[in-house]
Short mmCIF file of C-alpha atoms in Angstrom, two decimals:
data_model
loop_
_atom_site.label_atom_id
_atom_site.label_comp_id
_atom_site.label_asym_id
_atom_site.label_seq_id
_atom_site.Cartn_x
_atom_site.Cartn_y
_atom_site.Cartn_z
CA GLU I 55 159.03 -46.31 59.01
CA ALA I 56 157.01 -46.82 55.83
CA GLY I 57 154.75 -49.83 55.75
CA VAL I 58 154.11 -52.39 53.01
CA ALA I 59 152.82 -50.69 49.87
CA GLN I 60 150.51 -52.32 47.34
CA SER I 61 148.88 -51.21 44.13
CA PRO I 62 146.34 -51.01 42.77
CA ARG I 63 143.89 -51.01 45.67
CA TYR I 64 140.96 -52.15 43.55
CA LYS I 65 140.70 -53.92 40.22
CA ILE I 66 137.72 -55.13 38.23
CA ILE I 67 138.30 -57.35 35.22
CA GLU I 68 136.40 -59.77 33.00
CA LYS I 69 137.11 -63.49 33.26
CA ARG I 70 139.93 -64.69 31.02
CA GLN I 71 141.65 -61.29 31.23
CA SER I 72 145.02 -60.89 32.91
CA VAL I 73 145.91 -58.73 35.90
CA ALA I 74 149.04 -57.83 37.85
CA PHE I 75 149.55 -56.65 41.40
CA TRP I 76 152.59 -54.88 42.79
CA CYS I 77 154.08 -54.94 46.28
CA ASN I 78 156.88 -52.97 47.91
CA PRO I 79 157.85 -54.48 51.29
CA ILE I 80 159.27 -52.74 54.33
CA SER I 81 162.87 -51.76 53.70
CA GLY I 82 165.32 -54.40 54.87
CA HIS I 83 162.76 -57.20 55.10
CA ALA I 84 164.14 -60.37 53.55
CA THR I 85 160.89 -62.33 53.35
CA LEU I 86 157.87 -61.39 51.28
CA TYR I 87 154.52 -63.18 51.15
CA TRP I 88 151.52 -63.11 48.86
CA TYR I 89 148.22 -64.21 50.38
CA GLN I 90 144.78 -64.67 48.90
CA GLN I 91 141.89 -63.83 51.22
CA ILE I 92 138.43 -64.85 50.10
CA LEU I 93 135.55 -63.11 51.86
CA GLY I 94 134.92 -64.66 55.26
CA GLN I 95 138.12 -66.71 55.24
CA GLY I 96 141.59 -66.39 56.68
CA PRO I 97 144.54 -65.45 54.47
CA LYS I 98 145.85 -68.34 52.38
CA LEU I 99 149.53 -68.27 51.43
CA LEU I 100 150.17 -68.31 47.70
CA ILE I 101 153.93 -67.81 47.65
CA GLN I 102 156.74 -66.94 50.04
CA PHE I 103 160.05 -65.42 48.92
CA GLN I 104 163.20 -65.07 50.95
CA ASN I 105 165.28 -62.41 49.23
CA ASN I 106 164.65 -63.33 45.59
CA GLY I 107 164.34 -67.10 46.08
CA VAL I 108 161.06 -69.00 46.44
CA VAL I 109 160.62 -70.69 49.84
CA ASP I 110 157.09 -72.03 49.41
CA ASP I 111 154.76 -71.92 46.42
CA SER I 112 152.91 -75.16 47.09
CA GLN I 113 149.48 -73.49 47.05
CA LEU I 114 150.08 -71.28 44.02
CA PRO I 115 147.94 -72.36 41.01
CA LYS I 116 150.88 -72.34 38.67
CA ASP I 117 148.81 -72.83 35.53
CA ARG I 118 147.46 -69.30 35.91
CA PHE I 119 149.36 -67.52 38.69
CA SER I 120 152.96 -66.37 38.57
CA ALA I 121 155.07 -64.21 40.85
CA GLU I 122 158.51 -62.75 40.89
CA ARG I 123 160.56 -60.71 43.29
CA LEU I 124 162.81 -58.26 41.54
CA LYS I 125 166.31 -57.95 43.03
CA GLY I 126 164.99 -59.21 46.35
CA VAL I 127 162.84 -56.11 46.93
CA ASP I 128 159.61 -55.39 45.01
CA SER I 129 157.34 -58.18 43.89
CA THR I 130 154.68 -58.70 41.24
CA LEU I 131 151.88 -61.26 41.27
CA LYS I 132 150.15 -62.01 37.98
CA ILE I 133 147.00 -63.91 37.11
CA GLN I 134 146.51 -65.01 33.51
CA PRO I 135 143.78 -65.87 32.63
CA ALA I 136 141.55 -64.89 35.55
CA LYS I 137 138.60 -67.00 36.67
CA LEU I 138 135.52 -65.99 38.63
CA GLU I 139 136.82 -67.82 41.71
CA ASP I 140 139.91 -65.58 41.77
CA SER I 141 137.77 -62.76 43.16
CA ALA I 142 139.41 -62.03 46.50
CA VAL I 143 141.67 -59.62 48.35
CA TYR I 144 145.35 -60.18 47.57
CA LEU I 145 147.50 -59.29 50.53
CA CYS I 146 151.23 -58.76 50.48
CA ALA I 147 153.21 -59.03 53.70
CA SER I 148 156.85 -58.88 54.69
CA SER I 149 158.93 -59.95 57.65
CA LEU I 150 162.48 -59.27 58.72
CA TYR I 151 163.84 -62.74 58.14
CA SER I 152 161.48 -65.71 58.28
CA SER I 153 157.86 -66.62 58.92
CA THR I 154 158.64 -66.91 62.65
CA ASP I 155 159.06 -63.14 62.66
CA THR I 156 156.20 -60.66 62.75
CA GLN I 157 154.54 -60.29 59.38
CA TYR I 158 153.46 -56.81 58.39
CA PHE I 159 150.62 -56.67 55.91
CA GLY I 160 149.92 -54.18 53.18
CA PRO I 161 146.43 -52.73 52.56
CA GLY I 162 145.65 -55.36 49.90
CA THR I 163 144.23 -55.31 46.40
CA ARG I 164 140.56 -56.17 46.06
CA LEU I 165 140.06 -58.08 42.80
CA THR I 166 136.64 -58.60 41.29
CA VAL I 167 136.36 -60.93 38.30
CA LEU I 168 133.12 -60.59 36.32
CA GLN A 179 146.55 -78.30 58.20
CA GLN A 180 144.39 -75.28 58.81
CA PRO A 181 143.94 -74.59 62.52
CA VAL A 182 140.42 -74.57 63.94
CA GLN A 183 139.23 -71.47 65.73
CA SER A 184 136.39 -71.25 68.19
CA PRO A 185 133.99 -69.66 68.65
CA GLN A 186 133.19 -68.49 65.12
CA ALA A 187 131.61 -65.33 66.42
CA VAL A 188 131.05 -63.59 69.74
CA ILE A 189 129.20 -60.47 70.83
CA LEU A 190 130.25 -58.70 74.02
CA ARG A 191 129.25 -55.65 75.93
CA GLU A 192 132.00 -53.17 76.66
CA GLY A 193 133.95 -54.28 79.71
CA GLU A 194 133.25 -58.00 79.33
CA ASP A 195 135.89 -60.66 78.80
CA ALA A 196 136.35 -63.10 75.91
CA VAL A 197 138.48 -66.11 75.07
CA ILE A 198 139.28 -67.21 71.52
CA ASN A 199 140.77 -70.64 70.94
CA CYS A 200 142.98 -71.99 68.18
CA SER A 201 143.58 -75.73 67.83
CA SER A 202 145.82 -77.73 65.53
CA SER A 203 145.94 -81.43 64.69
CA LYS A 204 149.71 -81.20 64.24
CA ALA A 205 152.58 -80.22 66.53
CA LEU A 206 153.32 -76.53 66.40
CA TYR A 207 156.43 -74.37 66.57
CA SER A 208 154.69 -71.06 66.93
CA VAL A 209 151.27 -69.40 66.99
CA HIS A 210 150.67 -65.89 65.68
CA TRP A 211 147.62 -63.78 66.47
CA TYR A 212 146.28 -61.02 64.23
CA ARG A 213 143.25 -58.74 64.29
CA GLN A 214 141.60 -57.52 61.12
CA LYS A 215 139.02 -54.77 60.94
CA HIS A 216 136.58 -54.68 58.06
CA GLY A 217 138.25 -53.58 54.84
CA GLU A 218 141.67 -53.29 56.46
CA ALA A 219 144.83 -55.40 56.55
CA PRO A 220 145.49 -57.82 59.42
CA VAL A 221 147.42 -56.24 62.28
CA PHE A 222 149.88 -58.20 64.38
CA LEU A 223 149.01 -58.81 68.03
CA MET A 224 151.56 -61.31 69.32
CA ILE A 225 153.64 -64.41 68.64
CA LEU A 226 153.96 -67.37 70.98
CA LEU A 227 156.87 -69.73 70.47
CA LYS A 228 157.26 -73.32 71.56
CA GLY A 229 158.75 -73.32 75.03
CA GLY A 230 157.90 -69.66 75.52
CA GLU A 231 155.88 -68.01 78.21
CA GLN A 232 152.41 -66.58 78.12
CA LYS A 233 152.46 -63.15 76.53
CA GLY A 234 150.37 -60.08 76.86
CA HIS A 235 150.14 -56.36 76.61
CA ASP A 236 147.52 -54.04 77.95
CA LYS A 237 144.38 -56.15 78.35
CA ILE A 238 145.14 -58.72 75.64
CA SER A 239 147.13 -61.83 76.45
CA ALA A 240 147.65 -65.30 75.02
CA SER A 241 148.86 -68.73 76.01
CA PHE A 242 150.28 -71.65 74.06
CA ASN A 243 149.85 -75.23 75.25
CA GLU A 244 152.28 -77.29 73.16
CA LYS A 245 151.04 -80.65 74.42
CA LYS A 246 147.44 -79.87 73.50
CA GLN A 247 148.58 -78.11 70.29
CA GLN A 248 146.40 -75.15 71.03
CA SER A 249 146.55 -71.49 71.86
CA SER A 250 144.08 -69.16 73.51
CA LEU A 251 143.72 -65.40 73.19
CA TYR A 252 142.31 -63.60 76.23
CA LEU A 253 140.60 -60.22 75.91
CA THR A 254 139.79 -58.65 79.27
CA ALA A 255 137.63 -55.61 79.96
CA SER A 256 136.88 -55.35 76.25
CA GLN A 257 136.78 -51.98 74.52
CA LEU A 258 134.86 -50.93 71.43
CA SER A 259 138.16 -50.86 69.53
CA TYR A 260 138.57 -54.60 70.06
CA SER A 261 135.86 -55.31 67.48
CA GLY A 262 137.12 -57.13 64.41
CA THR A 263 138.04 -60.58 63.20
CA TYR A 264 140.79 -62.40 65.04
CA PHE A 265 142.96 -64.89 63.18
CA CYS A 266 145.49 -67.34 64.49
CA GLY A 267 148.31 -68.42 62.22
CA THR A 268 150.23 -71.58 63.07
CA GLU A 269 153.76 -72.53 62.07
CA LYS A 270 154.66 -76.23 62.19
CA ASP A 271 158.40 -75.59 62.36
CA SER A 272 160.76 -72.64 62.21
CA GLY A 273 160.64 -70.94 58.83
CA TYR A 274 157.59 -72.81 57.54
CA ALA A 275 154.64 -70.91 56.15
CA LEU A 276 151.82 -69.82 58.43
CA ASN A 277 148.47 -71.52 58.14
CA PHE A 278 145.66 -69.20 59.17
CA GLY A 279 142.36 -70.24 60.70
CA LYS A 280 139.01 -69.05 59.40
CA GLY A 281 138.82 -66.35 62.03
CA THR A 282 136.64 -65.38 64.99
CA SER A 283 134.40 -62.38 64.55
CA LEU A 284 134.23 -60.24 67.70
CA LEU A 285 131.76 -57.42 68.16
CA VAL A 286 131.91 -55.21 71.23
CA THR A 287 128.79 -53.14 71.84
CA PRO A 288 128.34 -50.12 74.10
#
């Protein structure tokens, strides 16, 4: 069974530029998550989708971050404009139904904002 | 309501045991444990649900005390491969987002 796929794996941008990350969850998984992990910290949930509806986006900085889940499968997370403090690893995860189920994480995208 | 993990870091010799604790100030529905190696994604270890039993596989087990709102992860006869950062994620009710702790760094030396 294929795991969660993410791209790109690494990205370096200047502050105020925009960037987009892509995630393809495990086939059949209804719930998809985007986490931000700052060095030395645990993952922090940015947004949770169930199918193509948003379940929780309370910690998403909506003035600069946006996310969508196309047809309830793939998802894109965008940052526009980026700030220095956005430097982090962005992890995508998916689970079969809800957050009570096992979450399977992708390899992450390491973002560096200069 | 980020859970608090303790200790922050621990160093073991191969074969020694360790306990990692995860405490919450709020009532919990479930606790999830993950291990993350440097530069890699977190990998699922186990889930403990409210009202459930202690779980374990191989030499890693965990318990969940609902009254104390805490969970403990037990690593027995540690192996080099156990090195990494252990995170607990807590769910306040079914379907709610996980809140992850800051992690416990575990290093097992030969």
